[in-house]
Short mmCIF file of C-alpha atoms in Angstrom, two decimals:
data_model
loop_
_atom_site.label_atom_id
_atom_site.label_comp_id
_atom_site.label_asym_id
_atom_site.label_seq_id
_atom_site.Cartn_x
_atom_site.Cartn_y
_atom_site.Cartn_z
CA UNK A 1 87.45 65.99 53.36
CA UNK A 2 87.78 64.27 56.75
CA UNK A 3 88.49 66.69 59.60
CA UNK A 4 91.70 65.97 61.48
CA UNK A 5 91.64 65.63 65.27
CA UNK A 6 92.67 68.73 67.18
CA UNK A 7 95.77 68.69 69.37
CA UNK A 8 96.63 71.45 71.85
CA UNK A 9 100.28 71.78 72.96
CA UNK A 10 101.09 73.99 75.94
CA UNK A 11 104.65 75.24 76.37
CA UNK A 12 104.97 75.02 72.59
CA UNK A 13 107.82 77.55 72.46
CA UNK A 14 109.74 75.90 75.29
CA UNK A 15 112.78 73.65 75.12
CA UNK A 16 110.83 70.46 74.44
CA UNK A 17 107.72 72.04 72.96
CA UNK A 18 109.35 73.77 70.00
CA UNK A 19 110.87 70.45 68.92
CA UNK A 20 107.54 68.65 69.33
CA UNK A 21 105.79 71.23 67.16
CA UNK A 22 108.43 70.99 64.44
CA UNK A 23 108.37 67.19 64.42
CA UNK A 24 104.61 66.69 64.46
CA UNK A 25 103.00 65.67 61.21
CA UNK A 26 100.41 68.16 60.02
CA UNK A 27 98.62 65.45 58.08
CA UNK A 28 97.53 63.73 61.31
CA UNK A 29 96.54 66.65 63.55
CA UNK A 30 95.14 70.15 63.56
CA UNK A 31 97.86 71.61 65.79
CA UNK A 32 97.32 74.47 68.23
CA UNK A 33 100.34 75.79 70.11
CA UNK A 34 100.30 77.87 73.30
CA UNK A 35 103.02 80.42 74.08
CA UNK A 36 103.27 82.64 77.13
CA UNK A 37 106.11 85.04 76.39
CA UNK A 38 108.11 86.06 73.33
CA UNK A 39 107.66 85.03 69.72
CA UNK A 40 106.23 81.71 68.65
CA UNK A 41 108.65 79.29 66.91
CA UNK A 42 107.25 80.27 63.51
CA UNK A 43 106.24 76.77 62.44
CA UNK A 44 103.79 76.79 59.54
CA UNK A 45 100.51 74.95 59.82
CA UNK A 46 100.15 75.69 63.55
CA UNK A 47 97.48 77.92 65.07
CA UNK A 48 99.19 79.95 67.78
CA UNK A 49 97.63 81.21 71.01
CA UNK A 50 99.33 83.71 73.34
CA UNK A 51 98.01 82.89 76.80
CA UNK A 52 99.25 83.07 80.37
CA UNK A 53 97.92 79.82 81.82
CA UNK A 54 98.70 81.05 85.34
CA UNK A 55 95.96 83.66 85.06
CA UNK A 56 92.78 82.20 86.61
CA UNK A 57 90.28 81.29 83.91
CA UNK A 58 92.81 81.44 81.08
CA UNK A 59 93.12 77.66 80.68
CA UNK A 60 89.35 77.19 80.69
CA UNK A 61 88.84 79.93 78.11
CA UNK A 62 91.52 78.46 75.87
CA UNK A 63 90.08 74.94 76.01
CA UNK A 64 86.56 76.21 75.33
CA UNK A 65 87.91 78.05 72.27
CA UNK A 66 89.97 75.18 70.82
CA UNK A 67 87.99 72.14 72.07
CA UNK A 68 90.90 69.73 71.49
CA UNK A 69 90.46 65.97 71.29
CA UNK A 70 94.03 65.60 72.56
CA UNK A 71 96.40 67.65 74.68
CA UNK A 72 100.14 67.61 75.35
CA UNK A 73 100.80 69.67 78.46
CA UNK A 74 104.43 70.77 78.62
CA UNK A 75 104.15 74.24 80.17
CA UNK A 76 105.76 74.73 83.61
CA UNK A 77 108.49 76.82 85.20
CA UNK A 78 111.88 75.55 83.98
CA UNK A 79 114.12 78.50 84.94
CA UNK A 80 117.63 77.03 85.42
CA UNK A 81 118.67 76.85 89.04
CA UNK A 82 115.38 78.32 90.31
CA UNK A 83 112.56 76.00 89.31
CA UNK A 84 113.31 73.31 91.91
CA UNK A 85 111.91 75.33 94.81
CA UNK A 86 110.08 78.15 93.00
CA UNK A 87 106.83 79.18 94.73
CA UNK A 88 105.00 79.19 91.40
CA UNK A 89 105.25 75.39 91.22
CA UNK A 90 102.02 75.56 93.25
CA UNK A 91 100.51 77.93 90.67
CA UNK A 92 101.44 75.58 87.85
CA UNK A 93 99.83 72.67 89.64
CA UNK A 94 96.62 74.67 90.04
CA UNK A 95 96.70 75.83 86.41
CA UNK A 96 97.26 72.25 85.25
CA UNK A 97 94.23 71.07 87.20
CA UNK A 98 92.14 73.82 85.64
CA UNK A 99 93.41 72.83 82.21
CA UNK A 100 92.57 69.18 82.79
CA UNK A 101 89.07 69.87 84.11
CA UNK A 102 88.26 72.14 81.16
CA UNK A 103 89.66 69.50 78.79
CA UNK A 104 87.30 66.89 80.26
CA UNK A 105 84.31 69.25 80.26
CA UNK A 106 84.84 69.94 76.55
CA UNK A 107 85.05 66.31 75.47
CA UNK A 108 88.82 65.74 75.49
CA UNK A 109 89.92 62.11 75.29
CA UNK A 110 93.72 61.74 75.02
CA UNK A 111 96.16 63.53 77.32
CA UNK A 112 99.93 63.45 77.71
CA UNK A 113 101.27 65.45 80.63
CA UNK A 114 104.98 66.08 81.21
CA UNK A 115 106.19 64.78 84.55
CA UNK A 116 109.76 64.48 85.79
CA UNK A 117 112.28 62.02 87.13
CA UNK A 118 112.31 64.28 90.22
CA UNK A 119 109.10 62.55 91.35
CA UNK A 120 111.06 59.42 92.25
CA UNK A 121 112.86 58.42 95.44
CA UNK A 122 116.43 59.23 94.41
CA UNK A 123 117.90 56.74 96.88
CA UNK A 124 117.05 54.10 94.26
CA UNK A 125 119.66 53.98 91.52
CA UNK A 126 117.37 52.39 88.90
CA UNK A 127 114.19 54.43 88.52
CA UNK A 128 111.34 52.22 87.33
CA UNK A 129 107.72 53.26 86.74
CA UNK A 130 106.26 50.23 88.55
CA UNK A 131 108.74 49.51 91.33
CA UNK A 132 110.37 52.77 92.41
CA UNK A 133 108.39 54.71 95.03
CA UNK A 134 107.58 58.38 94.58
CA UNK A 135 109.43 60.41 97.19
CA UNK A 136 110.33 63.78 95.67
CA UNK A 137 113.04 65.86 97.33
CA UNK A 138 112.03 69.24 95.82
CA UNK A 139 108.88 71.36 95.53
CA UNK A 140 109.02 70.91 91.76
CA UNK A 141 109.01 67.13 92.07
CA UNK A 142 106.39 67.21 94.82
CA UNK A 143 103.89 69.24 92.78
CA UNK A 144 104.42 67.09 89.72
CA UNK A 145 103.97 63.88 91.74
CA UNK A 146 100.84 65.23 93.42
CA UNK A 147 99.36 66.21 90.05
CA UNK A 148 100.15 62.76 88.69
CA UNK A 149 98.39 61.02 91.56
CA UNK A 150 95.29 63.21 91.29
CA UNK A 151 94.96 62.88 87.52
CA UNK A 152 95.69 59.15 87.56
CA UNK A 153 92.74 58.71 89.89
CA UNK A 154 90.46 61.04 87.92
CA UNK A 155 91.23 60.06 84.33
CA UNK A 156 89.57 56.60 84.26
CA UNK A 157 86.41 58.10 85.75
CA UNK A 158 86.48 60.94 83.22
CA UNK A 159 87.03 58.74 80.19
CA UNK A 160 90.46 60.26 79.51
CA UNK A 161 93.37 58.12 78.28
CA UNK A 162 96.17 59.70 80.31
CA UNK A 163 99.89 59.11 79.79
CA UNK A 164 102.41 60.71 82.15
CA UNK A 165 105.90 61.25 80.70
CA UNK A 166 108.65 61.33 83.31
CA UNK A 167 111.39 63.20 81.47
CA UNK A 168 114.99 62.67 82.57
CA UNK A 169 118.02 64.78 81.56
CA UNK A 170 118.12 66.40 78.15
CA UNK A 171 120.24 68.69 76.01
CA UNK A 172 120.28 70.06 72.49
CA UNK A 173 119.28 73.11 70.40
CA UNK A 174 117.60 76.02 72.19
CA UNK A 175 118.64 74.87 75.67
CA UNK A 176 119.09 77.73 78.15
CA UNK A 177 122.70 78.93 78.01
CA UNK A 178 123.16 78.67 81.79
CA UNK A 179 122.71 74.90 81.69
CA UNK A 180 125.65 72.48 81.60
CA UNK A 181 125.99 71.48 77.94
CA UNK A 182 125.54 74.99 76.42
CA UNK A 183 127.80 76.47 79.10
CA UNK A 184 130.66 74.09 78.31
CA UNK A 185 130.21 74.38 74.53
CA UNK A 186 130.20 78.17 74.54
CA UNK A 187 133.12 78.44 76.94
CA UNK A 188 135.34 76.17 74.83
CA UNK A 189 134.27 77.81 71.56
CA UNK A 190 135.28 81.15 73.06
CA UNK A 191 138.53 79.60 74.36
CA UNK A 192 137.59 80.20 77.97
CA UNK A 193 137.99 77.71 80.83
CA UNK A 194 134.87 75.71 81.58
CA UNK A 195 134.63 75.39 85.36
CA UNK A 196 132.80 72.20 86.33
CA UNK A 197 132.26 69.92 89.29
CA UNK A 198 134.10 66.59 89.41
CA UNK A 199 131.27 65.16 87.33
CA UNK A 200 131.26 61.76 89.00
CA UNK A 201 127.46 61.54 89.30
CA UNK A 202 125.83 59.34 86.64
CA UNK A 203 122.83 60.53 84.66
CA UNK A 204 120.73 59.51 81.66
CA UNK A 205 121.06 62.23 79.00
CA UNK A 206 118.83 62.28 75.91
CA UNK A 207 118.93 64.67 72.95
CA UNK A 208 115.87 66.94 72.99
CA UNK A 209 114.80 65.92 69.48
CA UNK A 210 114.69 62.30 70.64
CA UNK A 211 112.70 63.39 73.70
CA UNK A 212 110.22 65.16 71.41
CA UNK A 213 109.97 62.09 69.17
CA UNK A 214 109.34 59.86 72.20
CA UNK A 215 106.63 62.23 73.47
CA UNK A 216 104.89 62.20 70.09
CA UNK A 217 105.11 58.42 69.84
CA UNK A 218 103.59 58.11 73.32
CA UNK A 219 100.78 60.54 72.53
CA UNK A 220 99.88 58.63 69.36
CA UNK A 221 99.97 55.29 71.17
CA UNK A 222 97.13 54.02 73.37
CA UNK A 223 99.38 53.51 76.41
CA UNK A 224 98.08 54.93 79.69
CA UNK A 225 100.09 55.50 82.87
CA UNK A 226 103.57 56.71 83.78
CA UNK A 227 106.42 56.30 81.32
CA UNK A 228 110.09 57.20 81.59
CA UNK A 229 111.34 59.31 78.69
CA UNK A 230 115.07 58.63 78.65
CA UNK A 231 117.78 57.01 76.55
CA UNK A 232 118.33 53.99 78.79
CA UNK A 233 122.05 54.77 78.96
CA UNK A 234 123.42 56.18 82.22
CA UNK A 235 126.89 57.77 82.07
CA UNK A 236 129.05 59.95 84.35
CA UNK A 237 128.50 63.67 83.77
CA UNK A 238 132.31 63.80 83.42
CA UNK A 239 131.98 61.78 80.19
CA UNK A 240 129.47 64.24 78.70
CA UNK A 241 131.73 67.19 79.44
CA UNK A 242 134.82 65.41 78.12
CA UNK A 243 132.94 64.44 74.94
CA UNK A 244 132.34 68.14 74.30
CA UNK A 245 135.98 68.96 74.99
CA UNK A 246 137.28 66.25 72.67
CA UNK A 247 134.91 67.14 69.84
CA UNK A 248 135.92 70.78 70.07
CA UNK A 249 139.59 69.90 70.43
CA UNK A 250 139.99 71.81 73.69
CA UNK A 251 139.73 69.30 76.57
CA UNK A 252 142.56 71.11 78.39
CA UNK A 253 140.20 74.05 79.04
CA UNK A 254 137.90 71.92 81.19
CA UNK A 255 138.42 72.53 84.91
CA UNK A 256 137.01 69.48 86.69
CA UNK A 257 136.56 70.10 90.40
CA UNK A 258 136.55 73.89 90.05
CA UNK A 259 132.98 73.90 91.32
CA UNK A 260 131.68 71.92 94.30
CA UNK A 261 129.45 68.92 93.81
CA UNK A 262 125.91 69.95 94.80
CA UNK A 263 125.01 68.86 98.33
CA UNK A 264 122.91 65.71 98.47
CA UNK A 265 123.31 64.97 94.77
CA UNK A 266 122.37 61.33 94.01
CA UNK A 267 125.29 59.22 92.82
CA UNK A 268 123.35 57.51 90.04
CA UNK A 269 119.97 58.08 88.37
CA UNK A 270 119.38 55.40 85.75
CA UNK A 271 116.09 55.13 83.90
CA UNK A 272 114.25 51.94 83.11
CA UNK A 273 113.07 52.32 79.51
CA UNK A 274 111.27 49.00 79.09
CA UNK A 275 107.85 50.63 78.66
CA UNK A 276 109.17 53.19 76.19
CA UNK A 277 110.81 50.48 74.12
CA UNK A 278 108.32 47.62 74.40
CA UNK A 279 104.95 49.38 74.76
CA UNK A 280 105.63 52.45 72.63
CA UNK A 281 108.16 50.88 70.27
CA UNK A 282 110.61 53.78 70.62
CA UNK A 283 114.17 52.52 70.23
CA UNK A 284 117.69 53.57 69.38
CA UNK A 285 117.89 57.26 70.27
CA UNK A 286 121.10 58.83 69.03
CA UNK A 287 124.28 58.20 71.01
CA UNK A 288 125.78 60.87 73.27
CA UNK A 289 128.55 61.40 70.71
CA UNK A 290 126.05 61.92 67.88
CA UNK A 291 123.87 64.18 69.99
CA UNK A 292 126.77 66.33 71.19
CA UNK A 293 128.07 66.68 67.61
CA UNK A 294 124.67 67.87 66.40
CA UNK A 295 124.39 70.27 69.34
CA UNK A 296 127.85 71.73 68.69
CA UNK A 297 126.91 72.26 65.03
CA UNK A 298 123.75 74.09 66.10
CA UNK A 299 125.65 76.37 68.47
CA UNK A 300 128.26 77.11 65.80
CA UNK A 301 125.50 78.20 63.41
CA UNK A 302 123.76 80.22 66.11
CA UNK A 303 126.93 82.05 67.14
CA UNK A 304 127.82 82.71 63.50
CA UNK A 305 124.40 84.27 62.96
CA UNK A 306 124.89 86.51 65.99
CA UNK A 307 122.83 84.43 68.46
#
């Protein structure tokens, strides 16, 4: 029997990670998932490791134990409203460097690291991997951009095929309740007003299961370099909120303008998805309407079960 290559996924119980683990085919990889807190997602066929990667030496010990041929690094602080300027962004950058160096030292060859659209200069309305400069406006974006630049310089020397996934805006099952889409869904389901900003800013929203599928497709491709993970469709946030209201039949409960628009918020953040479509071959993610419908169904089931 031919041994399957080993894949290590950090942040495997997180918002993106749990969907990656569920979607990955067990007939192509020996899958190892890393969780930091709480229970693992309970996916069969996965070897689970409970490790705090922020503890010095933890990443090196984990890599030496697993010796993966490939890695998908998703772990980072994503606490809603706090991660942008959280001091531990520096700790995550250091832990990611330790992880990468251990991966190289133990013969790793294929790496996909999760970056962010917050690396870009937001004064540009179309964010393109080749043409848009990196000029992050937050500590989160700065540490991600710095890590990208360091690893991009190191990977060719180290014989590592590195892809860097700049993830845009996402929603779907298991999203933190404080974030926009779950907040509006739960408020309207409970027949409470949903207080929102005017929602005039335009963003590219992608269902988390499509994000996971795009990440897997990128990992299993030979593409190296930065890649936007987004739908390619940029819409006003107002439209997303109104889609939820219309599908739930309670648009009158939405209070647009009840909250101020965040200071300095970019008017438009559109993603170029040419590389994702043409190099990776990932096309036709679900529409916003389809994604919102599936997300509402998930929340209905979760609330019914007492979640």
